[in-house]
Each structure stands twice: as C-alpha cells, then as structure tokens.
Amino acid sequence: MTVQEPWRPNNRTEAAYVGMVEIWRILMRHRTLLVGAMLGVLAFTVLALLLTKPIYTSAAVVMVQPEKEIADAQAATVVATPDEELRISTRIELLQSRALARRVVRNADLMEDPEFVPPAAKLSLMQRIGLQPAPPKLEESALLAEMSAKDVNEAAEKAKLEEVTDSLMGRTTVTRLGRSHLIDVSVSSEDPYKASHLANRIVQTHVDSQRSEERNSRRRAIADLKSRVNELRVTLETEDSAVAGYMRANNLFTSRPEEINNTLLARISGALSEAKAAGALTGSKARGVASASNTIATSPVLNDLKSQEATLAAKVADLSSFYGPGHPDLAKATAQLTEVRQRIGQEMTRAAMASMQSAAIDSRADAARTGALAGDLGALRAANSREMGAIVNLKELQREADTSHQLYLSLLSQLKELMAKPEDIRPDMRIISSAPVPKLPSHPEPKRTLAVALIGGAILGIILALVAENVDNRLRTAAQVERALGLPTLAMVPDVSGHMALSAPHALIAERPGSVFPEALRNLYIELLARVKKSGAMVVVVTSPLVNEGKTTVAAGLAAAASSLGHRAVSVDVDLRQPASLHPRPDQADTPDVVAYLSNRAGLDEVLVSDDRLGHFEKIGVNHAVADASALISSPRLEEMLSQLRERFDLIVLDAPPILPVLDAKILSGIADATILVLDWGRSHPEAARVAVDIFGDEIAGVVLNRVNYGEHARRSYGDAIHYYSRYQEYYRPGGEASAPGRGVVTMLDRLPGFASVKSAIHRIFGRHVD
C-alpha cells in the first residue's frame, strides 16, 4: 500500500510504499505504545470483569409437533413444510410476546423482585443542563386532579407491571435451532436458580395456556354449534310449516306438482298418439283397404278348408295317375274337391264382410277414445297453466326449506363429531428438555473476554502506532531527509552522553579514537572528500536552521576528525552573535580572537590556537560578542583570512550562525566550497529545514543528523545502516579495538527485523551482551 508521510512537504511529496516489513518496523518502533495499549485494555477489562456482576443463562428446549405423525426421534429433524414454517414462526412470536411475559410476571411474583424492578429514571445530561425539557412528574400532571386515588394506584401498578415485563422480555431470548422444529427459550439472571425457574415457567405457561385455550375454544365451539343447531331447528320447522300451508291453500298435493303434471301430460300424449294410430288402421279396414290374405289369416274356418283343399287336390292327382277320368273314385274325389272350393269361396266372402263390419266398429271406437284423450290433454294443460304461478312460489319456499335442512344436518354432524372427541387435548408444542440450573456464568466469560480484549488491545495498539508514526514529523533517517529536502545525508553523528559529554569534540576524538563518535565524523570527512571534487584546501560552512542543534560540535569534530587522519585542519568560529567560546578560560580571556583579526587588531598567528592532543589541528574562537556581526562577516578581512588559511591547511571549517535567524551563513556559503546543514535527530522540524534549504538553494552539499541515539534508532528499526548497529557495535570500543561479529543462532536471528531491538533490551535489563 502507499501512504502520504506527513513530514514530507507538499512540493516534494511522492508515494511511499509500505510493505509488511515496514509495518513490522513501525510496530517495533512504537512497541511501547503497542504493549501499553494492550496492557491498558487488559487492565481495564480485568477491572470491568471484577466490577461486573455475573449473569447466568438457562435455556429450555421445546418442539413444535409436525403435522404428520412420525417418530419422536425424527420429529426434530424432519424438513418443515411452508405451512409448518409459518406455524413455527408463530410459536416463536408467541413465546416472546408481551402477553406471555406479563402472565409470567404475575405467576412468578416478579413485581417485587429488585432485579426486575427498574430503578427510578434519571435525567439525561441534556435535561440536567436545561437543553432538553424533562418529562413531567405524575404529581405535576394536570390529569392527576381528575383521577381518583384508586385510578392513580391502578395506573401506577399497570406502569410498574409493564416496566417489569419489559425487563423480563429484555432478559429472554427465543431462537430456532437451525431449520428444525426445536425452539430454544433462554433467560438470563443474576441468580442461576432464578434463570432456570423463569425459563421453565415461560415454556410451561405457554404450553398450559395453549392447552387451556384449546379446551376453552372447544367448549366455545360446542356451545356455538348447539345454539346454531337450535336456531336452525326452529327456522326449519317454520319453513316446513310455510310450505305445507301454501300447498293446502293452493290445492297442491305434493311439493313438486309440476313433475306429476308433466308425467300425466306425457302419458296422455302417448295414449292419444296410440289411439290416433289405431283409428287410422281401423278406418282403412272399414274402407276395404285390408288385404284378403290378412282376412284369411285371421279366419280359422278358411284355414281348415284350405287344408282340406290341399289334401283333396293331392288325392285327385294321385288317382288321375292310376285311373282314367271316369273312374268312380276319381269322380268322387273330384266332386269333393269342387265342393270344398265352393265352401272356401263362401267363407272368404263371409269373412270379408265380417271384417269390414268389425273395422267400422273399431274405427268409431278409436275415434271416440281419441276425442276423449284429446279433451283430457287439453284440460290438463289448462290446469297446469293455472298452477304455474303457485308452483313458482312453492319452489322458492321449498328451496329455503331445503337449504336450511342441509345446513342443519351439516351443523348437527359437526356437533356430534366435536362432542365425540376426547376431553384430553394435546397441544402442538411440547417440552423436550427443561432448563437446568447453570453452574458457570454466561456473562462475562473471562477467557473469551480477555482474548477479545487482547485482540482489541493489539488492534488499538497497532492503530495508535500507525497514528503515532503518521503524526511524527521529525527527521530521523537519511530516507526521510532525502524525501523531505532532496538532499543526501552525509553522516549520522551519535549523541554523546554521560561523562563523555563534558569533553570537547576534538578532545573526545583524541582520547577515544576508536569509539563511534570519531568514526562518524571521520566518515563525514571522507564523504565530503568524495563529493567535493576540489584540489587543494577545502572550505566548509557548517550551519543549522535554528540554535541548539549541535552545529558547533559537528564543526569542531569534523576538523578534529580530519586532523586524526593526518590532514591539516582548522575550526573557525564565525558565529559572532552567540559564539560557542563566549566564556573562555580565565587564561584565554584576553587572547586575540577572530573578531580581533577581522577588526585588524591581530594577525593570523595570534588568533590560531593549537591542541597538543591532536597534531595538525588548530582553532580560532570568539571571546567577545559584537553588535555589528554582519559588517565583519562581509569585510575583506574574512576573505583574506580564508586565503591565508587555504595556504596553511587542508580543511577549513567555518562554524556559521543558524540560517533562519540571520543570513550570515548564506554570505559565507558564497566564498566556501561546501555547506553542511546540521539537523538535530528527532527534534529538528522538517518545515524549518525546508525553509533553510530554500534560502541556500543549491549550495548545500548535504545534511548531517546530529545527536543520533544509535540504540534508540536501531530499536526503531528504520532499516538503514544504524538498524544493524547491534550487530557491529563491538567494532567500536573505548580503546579503539575492534572485534569480529559472532556466529551461530543469534547471528542468524540478527537478520530478522526487530531482533536487534529485542537484544538491546535484554542487554539493558541484564547488563550483558547477548551473542
């Protein structure tokens, strides 16, 4: 990720990538804040745990019975249908309803329980300071005057009941266990026995109320059905009486006369049609239309004569084949055949006459029958037409009676079925497990709470560390200087503390040449030689943005470090307003100084002061402050002095005033070969440094971070060269001896970010090195 570092000025900003290693280093930098936040949160959590009353939670489990009859072992896990889902949701709402909670409050006598009776309401801060109106008290209410003492007590009792009910509902939790038919009812209380008792009381009260409601509902249903059956019985009797009276008044002998009339009309119409057909047949017979064959077929005498004729004809034929025409037997048979044929003719004539006479009689009879049937049919149609109005009203009355009769039978059947059910009612919910008495509190949970507090403290510490890193706008590393000022860091001079701080920089270099302070200044001089490509003497101006940033220490130390390398060096104090040597030793109070030289009162050899402890090192100090320092700095005598010093020394270090108060350093940089800006490690403000750089422009060769706490810098894990200080600090010894770094597991661990800080902390605690 990328961050915008706050100490970076706007005109030089650029995105800085912060990886996991850099985040780890930031946390190591602010580990005191991180550990403090964690310990603070843990301490606050432990205090809260000690002050918090333990809360016990007990839960009872009930099951909503499935609609289908299944085994109890499978009832809890069977998949619920949409209707069952709705039923389960309804049961959950009923278990956490206010009505059930109110009944439990009354049954469990919670009205006087101090745990459930809420304390008197307190005014909020806004109400106490008058920015929000306070609720009116009961005694101040205008309705109080209109209420009797009984009404006031009842209102107060109801309000208290509702408050206790709210308290119980707030301590009750009803949840469904997954997608099963099981419902968990839990209650929290300061007393474990009370929590168990109330959880069981809630589910038992609901089951009992459900059973009671089912029983009362059954009784109400039976009473309602009986009442409706009795009402319908009276109504049915009234309607049947109305139908019977209407039939008597209209001479209707059946409740459905139109059916009888229609049947009679159909029968008479059929008989009339048959009579007309028979009349037509008899008429044709009477008119002789009937055939002879039909007449013969209907006469038994003719049939007998026909049989005789056939017999005699066969006999004549047989006799004719044996005898001649005159044979007596043949003549006799012929005479008999002739006689029979005559009789057949006579009988046929008589039968035809008789048939015609009978047909005429039958035709007259059929005509009379047809007329009678036609008269009856007309009379029935006329009567049916007259009864149609009465039949319509009768049907209306009959329909009302039939509807009442069907409804009566239906209600009577329901009543008998409901009364046949047994009195023992099974509710659709039963208790699976009662609420046990909890042994351990559910809140607070020390282990979980402390774990959460530890994680929360770590998160808070990380946030605070990142915030502290983000708001820290002091310059401490070469990378920060590069990004903030666009200048390289030439050296990081360590802070000198303890008895070593009492020694002058050049004395410290002479007495402890192998320590880290001389090494840092020698590295500064070597860096200058590498960056300033110039043959001959080199003039270096050392300044700082503000006072007390250690520029004099760096200037004197730089010259002393160059002399320790065998180069001729001189340190010249040109801070004429607040010189570092303003209070010289008594034997040097009257010694000529740079002011005397610039005022043309002394020569160069008179102002040079040598140090016996270092060869090739001399200094020029200031013993008296002057009022018009800028005039002396701008005088030709200064350039003349520098020309003489260039001939006699390899390095001339000018200790210039701070650049922000006065511009003397700007004047000096114009006649120098290089300018060094000294910044106080962790204390110099980047804005002041940026303004100083803007004043000089491109004349600054680099920056020196002074008073660097190497141990603190390494502890902060900035990832630069000093980050590994704990691994090579053995190279710097008071006597200047060097030793090689150790090998082994610790050396391998040294490569891990932050291990150097841990090792330094162990060293500070136990007073020895860890290698």
Tab-separated table of C-alpha atoms in Angstrom, residues 53 377 491 571 577 648 688 757:
chain	number	residue	atom	x	y	z
A	53	LYS	CA	-21.990	-8.913	38.209
A	377	LEU	CA	-104.925	-33.491	-22.546
A	491	ALA	CA	26.714	11.345	8.256
A	571	SER	CA	37.953	25.197	13.028
A	577	ARG	CA	26.474	36.927	17.865
A	648	ARG	CA	48.373	26.511	5.549
A	688	ALA	CA	12.390	24.718	9.376
A	757	SER	CA	15.902	-4.099	19.405
